[in-house]
Coordinates of C-alpha atoms in Angstrom, one line a residue:
M1 CA 49.7 25.9 116.9
P2 CA 45.6 25.1 116.2
A3 CA 45.1 22.0 114.2
S4 CA 45.3 21.8 110.7
D5 CA 42.0 22.1 109.7
E6 CA 41.5 25.6 111.6
R7 CA 44.2 27.5 109.9
K8 CA 43.2 29.1 106.9
I9 CA 44.9 29.3 103.4
I10 CA 45.8 32.7 101.3
L11 CA 45.9 31.7 97.7
V12 CA 48.5 35.0 96.1
V13 CA 47.9 35.4 92.6
R14 CA 48.5 38.0 89.9
P15 CA 47.1 39.1 86.8
T16 CA 48.4 38.2 83.8
R17 CA 50.0 40.2 80.8
L18 CA 46.3 39.7 78.4
D19 CA 44.3 40.7 81.6
E20 CA 46.9 44.0 82.2
L21 CA 46.3 44.7 78.7
I22 CA 42.3 44.2 78.5
A23 CA 42.5 46.9 81.7
R24 CA 44.4 49.3 79.3
F25 CA 42.7 48.6 76.3
N26 CA 39.0 48.0 77.8
T27 CA 38.4 44.9 75.4
V28 CA 40.6 41.8 73.9
Q29 CA 40.2 43.2 70.6
Q30 CA 41.4 46.3 71.5
A31 CA 44.7 44.1 73.3
Q32 CA 44.9 42.1 70.5
F33 CA 45.0 44.9 67.8
Y34 CA 47.6 46.4 70.0
V35 CA 49.9 43.6 70.4
E36 CA 50.0 42.3 66.6
H37 CA 50.3 45.8 65.6
L38 CA 53.6 45.6 67.2
G39 CA 54.6 42.7 65.5
A40 CA 53.9 39.9 68.6
D41 CA 52.1 36.9 69.3
F42 CA 48.9 37.5 70.6
S43 CA 47.9 33.5 70.9
D44 CA 51.1 33.5 73.3
Y45 CA 49.0 35.9 75.6
L46 CA 45.7 34.1 75.2
A47 CA 47.5 30.8 76.2
E48 CA 49.6 32.7 79.1
K49 CA 45.8 33.4 79.9
K50 CA 44.0 30.1 79.8
R51 CA 47.0 27.9 81.4
Y52 CA 47.1 30.4 84.6
E53 CA 43.2 30.3 85.0
T54 CA 43.2 26.7 84.3
A55 CA 46.4 26.4 87.4
I56 CA 43.7 28.9 89.7
A57 CA 41.4 26.5 89.3
E58 CA 43.5 23.3 90.2
V59 CA 45.2 24.8 92.7
E60 CA 42.3 26.2 94.5
A61 CA 40.6 22.7 94.0
S62 CA 43.5 21.1 96.0
L63 CA 43.8 24.1 98.4
R64 CA 40.1 23.7 99.3
A65 CA 40.2 19.9 99.9
V66 CA 41.9 20.2 103.2
A67 CA 41.0 23.7 104.4
R68 CA 39.3 27.1 103.7
V69 CA 40.7 29.1 101.1
Q70 CA 40.6 33.1 100.6
R71 CA 42.1 34.3 97.4
L72 CA 44.0 37.4 97.3
D73 CA 44.8 40.0 94.1
R74 CA 48.5 40.7 94.1
R75 CA 47.2 45.1 94.3
Y76 CA 46.3 44.7 97.9
L77 CA 49.2 43.0 99.5
P78 CA 50.1 45.4 101.0
N79 CA 47.0 46.2 103.0
F80 CA 45.7 43.0 103.8
V81 CA 45.8 41.7 107.1
F82 CA 47.6 38.2 107.2
G83 CA 46.7 36.2 110.8
P84 CA 49.6 34.5 112.6
D85 CA 48.9 31.2 111.6
D86 CA 48.0 31.4 108.2
V87 CA 49.5 29.6 105.5
V88 CA 50.5 31.4 101.9
V89 CA 50.5 29.9 98.8
V90 CA 51.9 32.1 96.3
L91 CA 51.1 30.7 92.3
G92 CA 54.0 32.4 90.3
Q93 CA 56.1 33.8 89.5
D94 CA 59.5 34.0 91.2
G95 CA 58.5 37.9 91.5
L96 CA 55.6 37.3 93.2
V97 CA 57.2 35.5 96.2
A98 CA 58.9 37.7 97.0
N99 CA 56.8 40.9 97.3
T100 CA 54.6 38.2 99.2
L101 CA 57.1 37.3 101.3
K102 CA 57.9 41.8 102.7
Y103 CA 54.2 41.8 104.0
L104 CA 54.3 38.8 106.0
D105 CA 55.7 38.4 109.7
G106 CA 56.7 34.2 110.2
Q107 CA 54.1 32.9 108.0
P108 CA 55.2 29.8 105.7
V109 CA 55.4 30.4 101.9
L110 CA 54.7 27.8 99.3
G111 CA 55.5 28.8 96.4
V112 CA 53.7 27.5 92.8
N113 CA 54.4 27.2 89.3
P114 CA 51.4 27.4 87.4
D115 CA 54.0 27.4 84.0
P116 CA 56.7 25.4 84.3
M117 CA 57.7 25.6 80.5
R118 CA 57.9 29.5 80.7
W119 CA 58.6 30.5 84.1
D120 CA 62.0 28.5 85.3
G121 CA 60.6 29.2 89.0
L122 CA 63.7 29.9 91.4
L123 CA 61.1 30.4 94.1
L124 CA 58.4 28.0 93.1
P125 CA 59.7 24.6 93.8
F126 CA 55.9 23.0 93.1
N127 CA 53.9 22.1 91.2
P128 CA 49.6 22.4 90.8
K129 CA 50.0 18.3 90.7
S130 CA 52.2 18.3 94.0
L131 CA 50.5 20.7 95.9
Q132 CA 48.1 18.3 97.3
K133 CA 50.4 16.1 99.2
V134 CA 52.6 19.5 99.8
I135 CA 50.2 21.1 101.6
G136 CA 48.9 18.8 103.7
E137 CA 52.5 18.1 105.2
A138 CA 52.8 22.4 105.7
L139 CA 49.8 22.9 107.0
K140 CA 51.0 20.1 109.9
N141 CA 54.7 21.6 109.9
K142 CA 56.1 19.2 108.9
R143 CA 58.0 20.1 105.6
P144 CA 61.3 22.1 105.9
I145 CA 61.7 25.8 105.9
K146 CA 64.4 27.9 104.2
R147 CA 65.0 31.0 105.9
V148 CA 65.4 34.3 103.7
S149 CA 66.6 37.7 105.6
M150 CA 65.3 40.9 104.6
A151 CA 66.2 44.5 104.7
K152 CA 64.5 47.1 106.7
A153 CA 64.8 51.3 106.4
T154 CA 63.9 53.0 109.0
L155 CA 62.8 57.0 108.1
N156 CA 63.1 59.2 111.3
T157 CA 59.6 60.4 110.1
G158 CA 58.6 57.0 111.5
A159 CA 57.8 55.2 108.0
V160 CA 59.5 52.1 107.2
I161 CA 60.0 49.6 104.5
H162 CA 61.3 46.4 104.0
A163 CA 62.6 44.5 100.8
V164 CA 63.1 40.8 100.3
N165 CA 65.7 41.2 97.1
D166 CA 67.0 44.8 97.7
L167 CA 66.1 48.3 98.5
F168 CA 66.6 51.5 96.0
I169 CA 67.8 54.9 98.0
G170 CA 67.9 57.3 95.3
P171 CA 66.2 60.1 93.0
Q172 CA 62.5 59.6 91.4
S173 CA 63.6 60.5 87.6
H174 CA 66.7 60.9 86.1
V175 CA 68.6 63.4 88.6
S176 CA 71.4 63.1 90.8
A177 CA 70.3 62.1 94.4
R178 CA 72.4 64.7 96.7
Y179 CA 73.0 62.6 100.3
L180 CA 75.4 62.3 103.3
L181 CA 76.4 58.7 103.6
Q182 CA 77.6 57.7 106.8
A183 CA 78.9 53.5 106.7
E184 CA 82.0 51.6 108.5
E185 CA 82.3 54.7 111.0
R186 CA 83.1 57.1 108.0
E187 CA 81.2 59.6 106.2
E188 CA 80.9 61.3 102.9
R189 CA 78.4 63.7 101.3
Q190 CA 77.9 62.2 97.9
S191 CA 75.9 62.9 94.7
S192 CA 75.2 60.2 93.4
S193 CA 72.3 58.2 90.8
G194 CA 71.3 56.1 94.1
I195 CA 72.5 53.7 96.2
I196 CA 71.5 49.5 95.9
V197 CA 71.4 47.5 99.0
S198 CA 70.9 43.7 98.9
T199 CA 70.0 40.6 100.9
G200 CA 71.5 37.7 99.9
M201 CA 68.7 36.5 98.1
G202 CA 68.7 40.3 95.9
S203 CA 72.6 39.4 95.2
T204 CA 72.0 37.1 92.0
G205 CA 70.5 39.9 90.6
W206 CA 70.7 43.3 90.5
L207 CA 73.5 43.5 92.4
K208 CA 75.1 41.6 90.1
S209 CA 74.7 43.4 87.5
L210 CA 76.5 46.4 89.5
Y211 CA 79.2 44.7 90.2
S212 CA 79.7 43.0 86.6
G213 CA 79.5 46.5 85.2
W214 CA 82.1 47.6 87.5
L215 CA 84.7 45.0 85.9
G216 CA 83.5 45.6 82.6
A217 CA 84.8 49.0 82.8
A218 CA 87.5 48.1 84.4
S219 CA 88.7 45.5 82.6
A220 CA 87.7 48.1 79.3
L221 CA 90.5 50.4 80.6
G222 CA 92.7 48.1 81.2
L223 CA 92.6 48.1 85.5
E224 CA 91.0 44.2 85.6
P225 CA 92.2 41.0 83.3
S226 CA 89.4 40.8 80.7
D227 CA 88.7 36.9 81.5
R228 CA 88.4 37.7 86.0
T229 CA 84.7 36.9 87.0
I230 CA 83.0 38.1 90.5
D231 CA 80.8 36.6 92.4
M232 CA 79.4 38.6 95.3
S233 CA 76.1 36.0 95.4
F234 CA 76.0 35.3 99.5
A235 CA 73.6 33.3 101.6
W236 CA 69.8 34.2 101.6
D237 CA 69.5 33.9 105.6
A238 CA 72.8 35.2 106.4
D239 CA 73.3 38.3 109.1
Y240 CA 74.1 41.1 106.2
L241 CA 73.8 42.9 103.4
R242 CA 75.7 44.7 100.6
Y243 CA 75.2 47.9 99.4
F244 CA 76.7 49.7 96.6
V245 CA 76.7 53.3 95.8
R246 CA 75.6 54.0 92.0
E247 CA 77.9 56.2 89.9
P248 CA 78.8 58.9 92.9
F249 CA 80.5 62.0 91.1
P250 CA 83.9 63.5 92.9
S251 CA 83.6 67.2 93.2
R252 CA 84.6 70.3 95.2
T253 CA 82.0 69.2 97.8
T254 CA 80.6 65.9 96.8
G255 CA 83.0 62.3 97.1
A256 CA 83.5 58.6 95.6
S257 CA 85.8 57.2 98.1
I258 CA 82.3 54.7 100.3
V259 CA 81.2 53.2 97.6
A260 CA 80.0 49.3 98.5
G261 CA 80.6 47.7 101.1
L262 CA 79.0 45.6 104.2
V263 CA 75.6 46.4 106.4
S264 CA 74.3 44.6 109.2
N265 CA 72.6 45.6 112.3
T266 CA 76.2 46.8 114.5
Q267 CA 76.9 48.4 111.3
P268 CA 73.8 50.0 110.0
L269 CA 74.0 52.3 107.2
T270 CA 72.5 55.7 107.7
I271 CA 71.4 58.2 105.2
V272 CA 70.3 61.9 105.5
S273 CA 68.8 63.1 102.1
E274 CA 69.8 66.2 101.2
M275 CA 67.4 66.7 97.6
P276 CA 64.5 69.3 98.3
E277 CA 62.4 66.9 95.8
H278 CA 62.1 63.7 93.7
G279 CA 64.2 61.0 96.6
V280 CA 62.4 58.6 97.6
I281 CA 63.3 54.6 98.7
F282 CA 61.4 51.9 97.4
S283 CA 62.1 48.0 97.5
D284 CA 62.3 44.6 95.1
G285 CA 62.0 46.9 91.8
I286 CA 58.4 47.8 92.6
E287 CA 58.7 51.6 92.3
A288 CA 54.7 52.3 92.4
D289 CA 55.1 51.4 96.6
F290 CA 57.6 54.0 97.4
L291 CA 58.4 55.7 100.8
E292 CA 59.3 59.9 100.8
F293 CA 62.7 60.7 101.1
H294 CA 63.2 64.5 101.1
A295 CA 65.9 66.6 102.9
G296 CA 66.2 66.5 106.2
T297 CA 64.8 62.8 106.1
R298 CA 67.3 60.4 107.4
A299 CA 67.2 56.7 106.7
V300 CA 68.1 53.8 108.8
V301 CA 69.4 50.9 106.8
T302 CA 69.4 47.4 108.7
V303 CA 68.9 43.8 108.8
A304 CA 64.7 43.4 109.6
E305 CA 64.1 41.6 112.7
R306 CA 61.9 38.9 111.1
Q307 CA 62.7 36.5 108.2
G308 CA 60.6 35.1 105.2
L309 CA 60.0 31.4 105.4
L310 CA 60.0 29.4 102.8
V311 CA 58.3 26.1 102.3
V312 CA 60.7 23.9 100.1

C-alpha cells in the first residue's frame, strides 16, 4: 500500500436539479419559467444549487490539502478506470453512493452529505466540515469499514452487470415478461411484470415495498390480519440475496408457484428469456444503464465476488 500522500482521491459529484433543467431548457430564465409555471418554488432550486456548489468547493479544498484530487461527474462513472489504491469521496445523495460502489473493486468510499437539512443521508455519515480529519485517517487505512454485498447477473453473451441495491429483470415497457425461471432446484415458465433481486442494502427499498403490497392485498382479502407487519430486511454484508416475482400470471402455459426466495452462490437464480424484444436487466433503478435480455439469453444471478467498502 502506498503512502497516504501518494494516493489519489476521486471526488464524485452530480448535477443539481437546476443543472439538469438548464441542460434541458438552455437558460436559467427558461428553467425558472418552467418551474414557476407549474406552481413550484424556484428559489428552492437556486438554494440547492448554491449549497451544493459551496460544498464542492469546501470539500475539494480539504481534500487537496492532503492528496491529489480528481473530480468526476456521475455520468462518467461507467467508463472511468479507478486506480487500485484510489480513495473515493462521494458528495451525496445516497443514490450516488450506491451507484458509485458498483463500479469499484476494493476502493474505499466516503459518503459526504452536502446538505443535511435537505438529505437524510443513510450512506452519508460525514459532512464537509468533518471531512478533513476523516480523510487523513482513511488515506492511512485507520477508519472502520462497513462491507456491502452486491448482486451480479452474468449473461451467456458474456455481459455482466452488478447491483448494490437491486437488479430488475423484465420488460422495458408495460408489457409482460416471458421467461423460464430456475430456482431452488425447481423450474417454471412464467409471464410477469418482472423479477426483482435485492441485496441486503436494497432490502429496505424496492423489496420492502413489494412485500408490503403483497401483505396489504392479503389483508384486504381477509387472508391476513390487517395489523400484521413484515420485515424482510437483512444484513448489508449477507452472503445471500432475495428475489421476488412481480405479478406472475397463471395460465395454461405459465405458472405462479415460484414467486419469492433466496439466492446464493450455491443456489443461483437462472432466468432464460423468451422475449423477442423489450427484455432488459438494469440495476439500482438506473434504467438508462441496462443489458438487453432477449429470447435465448440466459442470466445467472449470484452474489458478486467483490464487495463495496464504505468508510464509517
